[in-house]
Tab-separated table of N, CA and C in Angstrom:
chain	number	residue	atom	x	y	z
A	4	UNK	N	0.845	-1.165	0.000
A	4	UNK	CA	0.000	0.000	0.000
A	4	UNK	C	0.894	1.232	0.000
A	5	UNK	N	0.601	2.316	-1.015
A	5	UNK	CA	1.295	3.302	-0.917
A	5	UNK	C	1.381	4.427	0.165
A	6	UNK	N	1.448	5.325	0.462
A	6	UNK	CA	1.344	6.149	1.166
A	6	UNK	C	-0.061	6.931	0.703
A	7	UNK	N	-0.013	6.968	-0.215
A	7	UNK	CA	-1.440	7.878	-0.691
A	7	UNK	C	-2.450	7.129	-0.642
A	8	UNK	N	-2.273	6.028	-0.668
A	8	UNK	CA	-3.236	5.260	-0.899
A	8	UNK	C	-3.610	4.458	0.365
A	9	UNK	N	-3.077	4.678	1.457
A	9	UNK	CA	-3.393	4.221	2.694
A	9	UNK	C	-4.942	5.061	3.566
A	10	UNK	N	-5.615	4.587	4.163
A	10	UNK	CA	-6.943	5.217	4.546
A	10	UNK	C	-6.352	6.490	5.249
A	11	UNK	N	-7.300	7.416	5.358
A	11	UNK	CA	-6.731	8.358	6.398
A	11	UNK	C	-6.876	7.602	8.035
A	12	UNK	N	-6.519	8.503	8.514
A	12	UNK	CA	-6.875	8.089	10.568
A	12	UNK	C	-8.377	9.368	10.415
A	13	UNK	N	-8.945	8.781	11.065
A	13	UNK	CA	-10.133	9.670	11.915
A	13	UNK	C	-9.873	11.151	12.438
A	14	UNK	N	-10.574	11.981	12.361
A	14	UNK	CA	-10.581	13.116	13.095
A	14	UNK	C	-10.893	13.074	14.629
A	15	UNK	N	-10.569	13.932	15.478
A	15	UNK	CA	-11.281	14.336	17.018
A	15	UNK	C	-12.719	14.498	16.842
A	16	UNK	N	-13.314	14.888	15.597
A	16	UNK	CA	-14.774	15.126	15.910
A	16	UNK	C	-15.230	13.631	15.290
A	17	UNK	N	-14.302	12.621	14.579
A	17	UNK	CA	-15.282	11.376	14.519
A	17	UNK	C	-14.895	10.425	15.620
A	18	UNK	N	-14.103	10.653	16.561
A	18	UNK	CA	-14.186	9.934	17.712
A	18	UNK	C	-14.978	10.257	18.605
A	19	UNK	N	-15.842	11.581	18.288
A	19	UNK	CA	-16.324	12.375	19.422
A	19	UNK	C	-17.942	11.924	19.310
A	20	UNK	N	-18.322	11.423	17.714
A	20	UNK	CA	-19.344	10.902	17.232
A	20	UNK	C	-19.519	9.574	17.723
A	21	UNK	N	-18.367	8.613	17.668
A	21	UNK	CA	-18.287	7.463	17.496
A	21	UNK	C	-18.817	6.919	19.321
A	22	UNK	N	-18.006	8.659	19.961
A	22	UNK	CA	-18.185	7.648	21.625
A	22	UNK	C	-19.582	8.330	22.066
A	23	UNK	N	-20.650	8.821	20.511
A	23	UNK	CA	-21.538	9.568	21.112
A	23	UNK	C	-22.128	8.217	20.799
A	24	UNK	N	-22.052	7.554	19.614
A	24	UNK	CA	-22.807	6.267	19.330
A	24	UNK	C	-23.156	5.428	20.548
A	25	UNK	N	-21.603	4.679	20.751
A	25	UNK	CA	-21.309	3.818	21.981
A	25	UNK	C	-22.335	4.492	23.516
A	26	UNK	N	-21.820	5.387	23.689
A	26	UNK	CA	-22.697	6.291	24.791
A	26	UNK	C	-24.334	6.132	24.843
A	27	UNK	N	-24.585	6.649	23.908
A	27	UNK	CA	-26.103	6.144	23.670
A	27	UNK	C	-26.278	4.682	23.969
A	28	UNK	N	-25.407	3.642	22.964
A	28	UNK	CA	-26.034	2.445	23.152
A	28	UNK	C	-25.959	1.929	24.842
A	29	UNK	N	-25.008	2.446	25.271
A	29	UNK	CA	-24.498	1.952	26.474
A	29	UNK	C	-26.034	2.136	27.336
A	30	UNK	N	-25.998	3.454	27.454
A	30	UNK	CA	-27.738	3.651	28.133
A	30	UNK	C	-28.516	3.041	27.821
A	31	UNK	N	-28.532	2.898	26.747
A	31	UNK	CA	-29.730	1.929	26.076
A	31	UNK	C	-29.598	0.725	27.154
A	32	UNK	N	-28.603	0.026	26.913
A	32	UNK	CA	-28.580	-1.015	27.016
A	32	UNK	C	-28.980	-1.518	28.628
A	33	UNK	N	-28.554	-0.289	29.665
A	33	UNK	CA	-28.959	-0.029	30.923
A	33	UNK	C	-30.691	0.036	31.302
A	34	UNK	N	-30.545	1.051	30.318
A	34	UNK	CA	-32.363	1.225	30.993
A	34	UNK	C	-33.528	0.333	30.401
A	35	UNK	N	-32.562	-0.258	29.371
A	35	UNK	CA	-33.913	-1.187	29.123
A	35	UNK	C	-33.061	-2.378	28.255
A	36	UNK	N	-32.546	-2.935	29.256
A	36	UNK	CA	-31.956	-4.248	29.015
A	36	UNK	C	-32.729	-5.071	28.040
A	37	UNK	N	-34.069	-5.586	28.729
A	37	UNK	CA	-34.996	-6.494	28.012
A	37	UNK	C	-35.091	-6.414	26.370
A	38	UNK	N	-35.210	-5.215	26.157
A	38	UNK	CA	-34.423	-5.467	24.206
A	38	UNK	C	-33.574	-6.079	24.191
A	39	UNK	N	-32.581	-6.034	24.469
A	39	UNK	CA	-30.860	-6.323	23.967
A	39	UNK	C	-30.916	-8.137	24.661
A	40	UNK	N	-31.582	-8.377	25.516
A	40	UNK	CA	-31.603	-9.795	26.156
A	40	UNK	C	-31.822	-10.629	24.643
A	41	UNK	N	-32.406	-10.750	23.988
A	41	UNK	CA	-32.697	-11.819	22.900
A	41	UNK	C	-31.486	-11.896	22.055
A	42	UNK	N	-30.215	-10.982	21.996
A	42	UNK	CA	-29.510	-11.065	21.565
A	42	UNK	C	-28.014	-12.076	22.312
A	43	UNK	N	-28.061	-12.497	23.106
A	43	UNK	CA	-26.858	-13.141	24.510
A	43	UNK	C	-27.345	-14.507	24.184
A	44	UNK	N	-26.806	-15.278	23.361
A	44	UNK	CA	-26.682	-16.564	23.195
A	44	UNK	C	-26.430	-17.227	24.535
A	45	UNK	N	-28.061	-18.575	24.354
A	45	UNK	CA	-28.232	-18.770	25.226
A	45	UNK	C	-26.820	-19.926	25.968
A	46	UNK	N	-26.091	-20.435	25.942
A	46	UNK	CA	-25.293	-21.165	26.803
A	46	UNK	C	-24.216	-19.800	27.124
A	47	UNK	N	-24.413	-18.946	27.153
A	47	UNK	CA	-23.816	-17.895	27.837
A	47	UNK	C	-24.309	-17.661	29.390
A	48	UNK	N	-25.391	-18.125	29.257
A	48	UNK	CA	-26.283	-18.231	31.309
A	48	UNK	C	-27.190	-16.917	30.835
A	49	UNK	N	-27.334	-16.528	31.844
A	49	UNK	CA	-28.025	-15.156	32.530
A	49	UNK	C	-27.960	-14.429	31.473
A	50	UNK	N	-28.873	-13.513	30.640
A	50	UNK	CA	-28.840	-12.450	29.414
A	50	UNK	C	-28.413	-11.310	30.166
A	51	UNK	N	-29.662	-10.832	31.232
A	51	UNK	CA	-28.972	-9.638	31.788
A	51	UNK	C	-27.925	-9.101	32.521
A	52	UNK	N	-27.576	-10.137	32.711
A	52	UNK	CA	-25.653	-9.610	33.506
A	52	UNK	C	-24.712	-9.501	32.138
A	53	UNK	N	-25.061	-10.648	30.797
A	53	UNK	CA	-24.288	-9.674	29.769
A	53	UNK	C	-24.635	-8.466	29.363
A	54	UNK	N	-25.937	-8.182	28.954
A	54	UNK	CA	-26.620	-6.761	28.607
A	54	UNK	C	-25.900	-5.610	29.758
A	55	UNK	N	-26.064	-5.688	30.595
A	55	UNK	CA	-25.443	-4.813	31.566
A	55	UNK	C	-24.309	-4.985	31.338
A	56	UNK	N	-23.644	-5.769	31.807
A	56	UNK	CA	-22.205	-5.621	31.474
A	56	UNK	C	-21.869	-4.650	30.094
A	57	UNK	N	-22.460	-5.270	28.766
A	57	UNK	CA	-21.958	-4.549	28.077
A	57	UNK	C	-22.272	-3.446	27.850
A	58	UNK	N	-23.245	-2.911	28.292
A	58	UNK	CA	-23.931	-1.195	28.428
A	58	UNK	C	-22.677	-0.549	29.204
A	59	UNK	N	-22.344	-1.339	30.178
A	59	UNK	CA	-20.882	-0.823	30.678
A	59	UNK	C	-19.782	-0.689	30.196
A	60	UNK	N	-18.970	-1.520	29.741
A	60	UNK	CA	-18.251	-1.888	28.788
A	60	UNK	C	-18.571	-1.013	27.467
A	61	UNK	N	-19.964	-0.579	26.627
A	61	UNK	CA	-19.978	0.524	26.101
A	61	UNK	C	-19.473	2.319	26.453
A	62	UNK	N	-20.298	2.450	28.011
A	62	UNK	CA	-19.801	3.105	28.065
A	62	UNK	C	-18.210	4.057	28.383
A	63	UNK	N	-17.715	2.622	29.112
A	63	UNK	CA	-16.291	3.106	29.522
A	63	UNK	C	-15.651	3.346	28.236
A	64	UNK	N	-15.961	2.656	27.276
A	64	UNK	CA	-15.305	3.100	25.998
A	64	UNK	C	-15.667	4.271	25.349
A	65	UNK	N	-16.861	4.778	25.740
A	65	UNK	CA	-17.462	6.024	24.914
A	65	UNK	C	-16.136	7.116	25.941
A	66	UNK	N	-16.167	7.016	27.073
A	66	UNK	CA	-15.611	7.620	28.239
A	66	UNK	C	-13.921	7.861	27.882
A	67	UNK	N	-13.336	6.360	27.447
A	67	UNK	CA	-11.907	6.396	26.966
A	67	UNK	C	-11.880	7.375	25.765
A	68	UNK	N	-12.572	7.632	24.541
A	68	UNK	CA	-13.067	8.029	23.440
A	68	UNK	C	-12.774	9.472	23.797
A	69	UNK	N	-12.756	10.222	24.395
A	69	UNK	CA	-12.645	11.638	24.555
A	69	UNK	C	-11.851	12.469	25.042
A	70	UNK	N	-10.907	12.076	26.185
A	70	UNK	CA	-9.201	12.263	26.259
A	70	UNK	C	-8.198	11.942	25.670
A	71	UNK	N	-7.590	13.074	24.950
A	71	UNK	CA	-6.610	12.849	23.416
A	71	UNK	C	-5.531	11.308	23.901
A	72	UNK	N	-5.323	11.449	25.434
A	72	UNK	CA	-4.208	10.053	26.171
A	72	UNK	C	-4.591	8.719	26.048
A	73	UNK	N	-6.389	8.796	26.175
A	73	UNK	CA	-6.485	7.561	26.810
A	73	UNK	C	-7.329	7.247	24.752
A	74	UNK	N	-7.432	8.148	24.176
A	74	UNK	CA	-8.262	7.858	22.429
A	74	UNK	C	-8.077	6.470	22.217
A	75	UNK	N	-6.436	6.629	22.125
A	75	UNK	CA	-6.127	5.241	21.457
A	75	UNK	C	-5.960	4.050	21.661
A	76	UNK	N	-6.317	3.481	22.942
A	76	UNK	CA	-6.681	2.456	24.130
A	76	UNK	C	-8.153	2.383	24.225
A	77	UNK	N	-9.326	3.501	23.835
A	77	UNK	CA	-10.548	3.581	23.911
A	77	UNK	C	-11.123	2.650	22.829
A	78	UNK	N	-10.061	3.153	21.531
A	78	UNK	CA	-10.464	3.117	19.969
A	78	UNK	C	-10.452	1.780	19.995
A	79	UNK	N	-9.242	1.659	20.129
A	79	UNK	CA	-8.999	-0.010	19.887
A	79	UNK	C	-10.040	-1.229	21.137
A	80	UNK	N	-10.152	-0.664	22.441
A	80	UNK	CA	-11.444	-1.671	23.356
A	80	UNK	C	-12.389	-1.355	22.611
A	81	UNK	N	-13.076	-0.421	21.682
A	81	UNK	CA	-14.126	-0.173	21.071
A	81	UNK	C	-14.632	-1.574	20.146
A	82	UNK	N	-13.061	-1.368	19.466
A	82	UNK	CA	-12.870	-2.204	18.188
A	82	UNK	C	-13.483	-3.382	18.165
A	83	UNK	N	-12.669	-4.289	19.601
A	83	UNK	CA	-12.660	-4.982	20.233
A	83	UNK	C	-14.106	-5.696	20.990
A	84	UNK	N	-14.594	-5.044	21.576
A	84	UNK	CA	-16.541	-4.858	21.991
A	84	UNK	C	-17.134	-4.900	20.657
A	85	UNK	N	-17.188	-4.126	19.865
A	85	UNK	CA	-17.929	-4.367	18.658
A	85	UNK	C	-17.566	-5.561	17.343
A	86	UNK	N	-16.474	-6.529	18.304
A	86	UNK	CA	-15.877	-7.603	17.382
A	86	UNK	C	-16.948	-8.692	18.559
A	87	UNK	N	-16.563	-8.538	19.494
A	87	UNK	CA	-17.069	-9.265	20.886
A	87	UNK	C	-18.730	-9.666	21.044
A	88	UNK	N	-19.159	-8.499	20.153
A	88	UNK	CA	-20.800	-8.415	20.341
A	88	UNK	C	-21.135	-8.852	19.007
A	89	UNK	N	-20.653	-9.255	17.984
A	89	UNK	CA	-21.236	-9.803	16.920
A	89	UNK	C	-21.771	-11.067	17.012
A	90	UNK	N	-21.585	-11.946	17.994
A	90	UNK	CA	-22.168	-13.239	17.734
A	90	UNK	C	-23.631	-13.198	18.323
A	91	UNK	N	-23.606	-11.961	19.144
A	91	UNK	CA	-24.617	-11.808	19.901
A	91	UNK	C	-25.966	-11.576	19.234
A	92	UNK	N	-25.336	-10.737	18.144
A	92	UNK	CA	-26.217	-9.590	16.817
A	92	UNK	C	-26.881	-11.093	15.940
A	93	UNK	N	-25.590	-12.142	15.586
A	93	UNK	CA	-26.439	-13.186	14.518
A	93	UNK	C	-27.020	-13.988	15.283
A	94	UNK	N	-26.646	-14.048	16.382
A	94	UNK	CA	-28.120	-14.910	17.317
A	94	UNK	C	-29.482	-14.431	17.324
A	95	UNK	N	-28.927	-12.913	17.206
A	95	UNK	CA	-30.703	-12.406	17.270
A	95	UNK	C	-31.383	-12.350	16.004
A	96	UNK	N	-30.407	-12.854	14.754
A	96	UNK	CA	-30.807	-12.356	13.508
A	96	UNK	C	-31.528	-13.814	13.152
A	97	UNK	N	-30.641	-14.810	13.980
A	97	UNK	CA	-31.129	-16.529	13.669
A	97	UNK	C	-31.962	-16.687	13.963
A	98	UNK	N	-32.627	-15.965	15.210
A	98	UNK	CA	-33.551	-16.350	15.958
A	98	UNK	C	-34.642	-15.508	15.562
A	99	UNK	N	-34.822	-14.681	14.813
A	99	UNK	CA	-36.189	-14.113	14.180
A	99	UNK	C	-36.403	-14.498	12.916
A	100	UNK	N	-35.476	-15.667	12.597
A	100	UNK	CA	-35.639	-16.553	11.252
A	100	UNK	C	-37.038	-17.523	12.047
A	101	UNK	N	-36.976	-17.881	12.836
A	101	UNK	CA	-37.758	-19.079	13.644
A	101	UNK	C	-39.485	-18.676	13.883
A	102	UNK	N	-40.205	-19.420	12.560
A	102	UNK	CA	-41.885	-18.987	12.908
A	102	UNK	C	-42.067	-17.815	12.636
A	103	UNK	N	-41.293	-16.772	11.835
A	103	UNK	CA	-41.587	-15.264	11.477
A	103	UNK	C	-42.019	-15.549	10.332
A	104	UNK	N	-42.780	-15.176	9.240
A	104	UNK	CA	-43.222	-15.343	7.931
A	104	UNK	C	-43.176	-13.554	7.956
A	105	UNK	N	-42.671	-13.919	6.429
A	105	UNK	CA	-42.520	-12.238	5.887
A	105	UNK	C	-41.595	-11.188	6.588
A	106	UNK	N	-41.339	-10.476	6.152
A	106	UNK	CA	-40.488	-9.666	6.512
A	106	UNK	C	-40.978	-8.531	7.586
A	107	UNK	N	-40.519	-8.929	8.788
A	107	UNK	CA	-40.945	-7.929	9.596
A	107	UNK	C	-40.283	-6.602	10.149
A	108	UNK	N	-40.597	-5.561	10.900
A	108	UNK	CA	-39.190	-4.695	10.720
A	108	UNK	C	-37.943	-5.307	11.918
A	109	UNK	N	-38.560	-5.918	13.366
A	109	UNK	CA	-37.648	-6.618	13.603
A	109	UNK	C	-36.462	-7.719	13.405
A	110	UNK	N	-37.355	-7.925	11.913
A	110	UNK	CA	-36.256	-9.039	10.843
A	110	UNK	C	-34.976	-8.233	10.308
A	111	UNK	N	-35.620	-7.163	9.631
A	111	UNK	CA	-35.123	-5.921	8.464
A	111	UNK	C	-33.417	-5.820	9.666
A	112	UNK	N	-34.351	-4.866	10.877
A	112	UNK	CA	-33.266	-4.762	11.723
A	112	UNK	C	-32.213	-5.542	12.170
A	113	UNK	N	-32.565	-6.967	13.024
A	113	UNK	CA	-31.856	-8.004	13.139
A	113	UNK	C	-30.929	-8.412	11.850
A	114	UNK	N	-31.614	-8.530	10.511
A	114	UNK	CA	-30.601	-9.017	9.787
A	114	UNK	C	-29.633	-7.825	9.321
A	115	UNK	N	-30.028	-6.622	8.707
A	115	UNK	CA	-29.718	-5.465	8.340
A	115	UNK	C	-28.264	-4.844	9.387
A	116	UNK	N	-28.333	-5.337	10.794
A	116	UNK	CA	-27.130	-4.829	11.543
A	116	UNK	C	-25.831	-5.313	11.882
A	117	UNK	N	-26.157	-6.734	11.136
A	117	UNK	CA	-24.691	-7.270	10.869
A	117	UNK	C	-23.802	-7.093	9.220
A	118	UNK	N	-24.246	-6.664	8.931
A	118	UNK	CA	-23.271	-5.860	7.854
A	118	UNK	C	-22.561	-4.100	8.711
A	119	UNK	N	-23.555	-4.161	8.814
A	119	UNK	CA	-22.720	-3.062	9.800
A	119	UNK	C	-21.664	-2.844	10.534
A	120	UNK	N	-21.575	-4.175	11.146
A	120	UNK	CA	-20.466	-3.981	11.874
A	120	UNK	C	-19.093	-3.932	11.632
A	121	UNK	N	-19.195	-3.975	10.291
A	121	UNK	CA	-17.491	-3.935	9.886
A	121	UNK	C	-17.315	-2.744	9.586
A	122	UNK	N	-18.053	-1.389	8.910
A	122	UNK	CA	-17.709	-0.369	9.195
A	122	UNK	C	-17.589	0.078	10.216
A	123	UNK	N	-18.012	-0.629	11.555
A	123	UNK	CA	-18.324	-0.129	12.662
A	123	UNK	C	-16.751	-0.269	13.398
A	124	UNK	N	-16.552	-1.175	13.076
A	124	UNK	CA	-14.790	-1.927	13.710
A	124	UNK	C	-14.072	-0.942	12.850
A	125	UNK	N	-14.314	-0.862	11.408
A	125	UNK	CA	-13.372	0.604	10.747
A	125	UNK	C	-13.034	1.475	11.108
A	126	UNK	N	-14.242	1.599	11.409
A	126	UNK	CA	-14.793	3.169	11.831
A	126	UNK	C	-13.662	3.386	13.577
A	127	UNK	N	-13.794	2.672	14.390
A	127	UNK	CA	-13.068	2.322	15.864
A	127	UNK	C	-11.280	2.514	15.305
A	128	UNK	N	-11.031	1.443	14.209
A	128	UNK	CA	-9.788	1.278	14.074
A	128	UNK	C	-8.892	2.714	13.295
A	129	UNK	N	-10.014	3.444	12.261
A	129	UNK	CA	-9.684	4.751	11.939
A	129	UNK	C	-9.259	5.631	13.197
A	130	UNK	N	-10.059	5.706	14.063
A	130	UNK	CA	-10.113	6.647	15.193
A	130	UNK	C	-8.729	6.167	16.080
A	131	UNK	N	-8.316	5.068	16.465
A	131	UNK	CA	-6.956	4.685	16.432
A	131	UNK	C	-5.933	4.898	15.928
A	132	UNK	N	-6.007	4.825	14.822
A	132	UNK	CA	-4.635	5.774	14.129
A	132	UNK	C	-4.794	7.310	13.702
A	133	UNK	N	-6.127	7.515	13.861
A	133	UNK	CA	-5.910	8.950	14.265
A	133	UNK	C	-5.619	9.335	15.282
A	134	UNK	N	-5.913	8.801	16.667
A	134	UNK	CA	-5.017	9.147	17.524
A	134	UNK	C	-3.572	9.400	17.853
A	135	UNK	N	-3.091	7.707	17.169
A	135	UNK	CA	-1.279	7.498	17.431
A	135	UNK	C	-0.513	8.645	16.556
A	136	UNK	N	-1.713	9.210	15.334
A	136	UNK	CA	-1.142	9.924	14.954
A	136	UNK	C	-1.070	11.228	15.112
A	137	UNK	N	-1.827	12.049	16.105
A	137	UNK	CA	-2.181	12.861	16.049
A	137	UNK	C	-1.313	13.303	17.885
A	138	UNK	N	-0.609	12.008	18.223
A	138	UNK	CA	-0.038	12.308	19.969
A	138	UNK	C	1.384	13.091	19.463
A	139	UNK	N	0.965	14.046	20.199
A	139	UNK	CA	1.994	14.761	20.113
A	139	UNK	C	4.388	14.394	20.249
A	140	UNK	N	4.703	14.762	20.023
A	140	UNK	CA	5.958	13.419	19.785
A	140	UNK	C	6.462	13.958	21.263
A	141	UNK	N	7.186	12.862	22.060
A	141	UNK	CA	7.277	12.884	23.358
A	141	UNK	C	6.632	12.419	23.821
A	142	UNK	N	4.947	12.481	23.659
A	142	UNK	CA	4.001	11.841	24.817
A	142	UNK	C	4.052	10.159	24.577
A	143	UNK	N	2.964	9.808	25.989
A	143	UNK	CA	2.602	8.302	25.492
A	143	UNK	C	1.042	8.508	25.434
A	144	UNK	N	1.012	7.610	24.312
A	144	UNK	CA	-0.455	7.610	23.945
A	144	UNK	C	-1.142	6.065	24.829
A	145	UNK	N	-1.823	6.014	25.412
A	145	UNK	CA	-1.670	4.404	26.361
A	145	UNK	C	-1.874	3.899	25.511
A	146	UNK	N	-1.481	2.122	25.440
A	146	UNK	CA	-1.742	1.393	24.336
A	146	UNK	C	-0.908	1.302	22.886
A	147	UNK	N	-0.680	2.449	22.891
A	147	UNK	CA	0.500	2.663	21.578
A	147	UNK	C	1.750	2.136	21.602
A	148	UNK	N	2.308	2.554	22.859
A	148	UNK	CA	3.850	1.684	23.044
A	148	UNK	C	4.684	2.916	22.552
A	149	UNK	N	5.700	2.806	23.296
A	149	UNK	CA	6.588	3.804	23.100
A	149	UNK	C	7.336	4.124	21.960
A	150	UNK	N	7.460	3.362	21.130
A	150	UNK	CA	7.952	3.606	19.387
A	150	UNK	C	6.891	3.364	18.952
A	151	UNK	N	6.577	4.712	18.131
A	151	UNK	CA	5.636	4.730	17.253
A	151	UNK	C	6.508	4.570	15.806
């Protein structure tokens, strides 16, 4: 890959979007768990201690997402959670295959949000190297490692 031809890194205002996303979902996922439960594959146990958990786990990342130090340690647990939560997404997409006839909008949705997620991990991993690139020379960016 050339130099020109390499993606850019993310801006400060699309990390600022990205931990507005996460942020939101995170609440979401708090105040009204019972959506997000059909998604926690069941030999995982208990739905709502994952749902919570990861409303948490959303938000600490929306939280990492907004101090230029901690961006690039945020970006990348982001990455990471939204790699983590995909099996969760085609469980719920499998499971509104079952006795649904026709296309419903909970189908549309369920199936429709796993394509998503790979811009979504992009989108995390952009904001990562916009960070490493954007730390000023001298500092440590956490997570980056001291040779950049």
């Amino acid at each position: 890959m050339t130099p020109s031809s390499r993606p850019r890194p993310a801006s400060p205002a699309s990390a600022a979007v990205l931990g507005s996303v996460l942020a939101l979902s995170g609440v979401l996922h708090l105040v009204v768990p019972r959506v997000y439960e059909p998604l926690i594959p069941r030999p995982l146990g208990s739905p709502r201690a994952w749902v919570l958990g990861s409303g948490v786990a959303e938000l600490a990342c929306a939280a990492a997402l907004v101090p230029t130090r901690t961006r690039y340690a945020g970006a990348l647990a982001s990455a990471a959670l939204l790699v983590a939560v995909f099996p969760g997404n085609v469980t719920m997409a499998l499971r509104t295959r079952r006795g649904a006839p026709g296309l419903t909008a909970r189908r549309v949705v369920a199936w429709g949000r796993l394509p998503l997620q790979v811009p979504l991990v992009g989108w995390a991993l952009a904001v990562a190297r916009g960070a490493r690139v954007a730390a000023p020379a001298g500092t440590s960016t956490l997570g980056a490692g001291a040779n950049r």
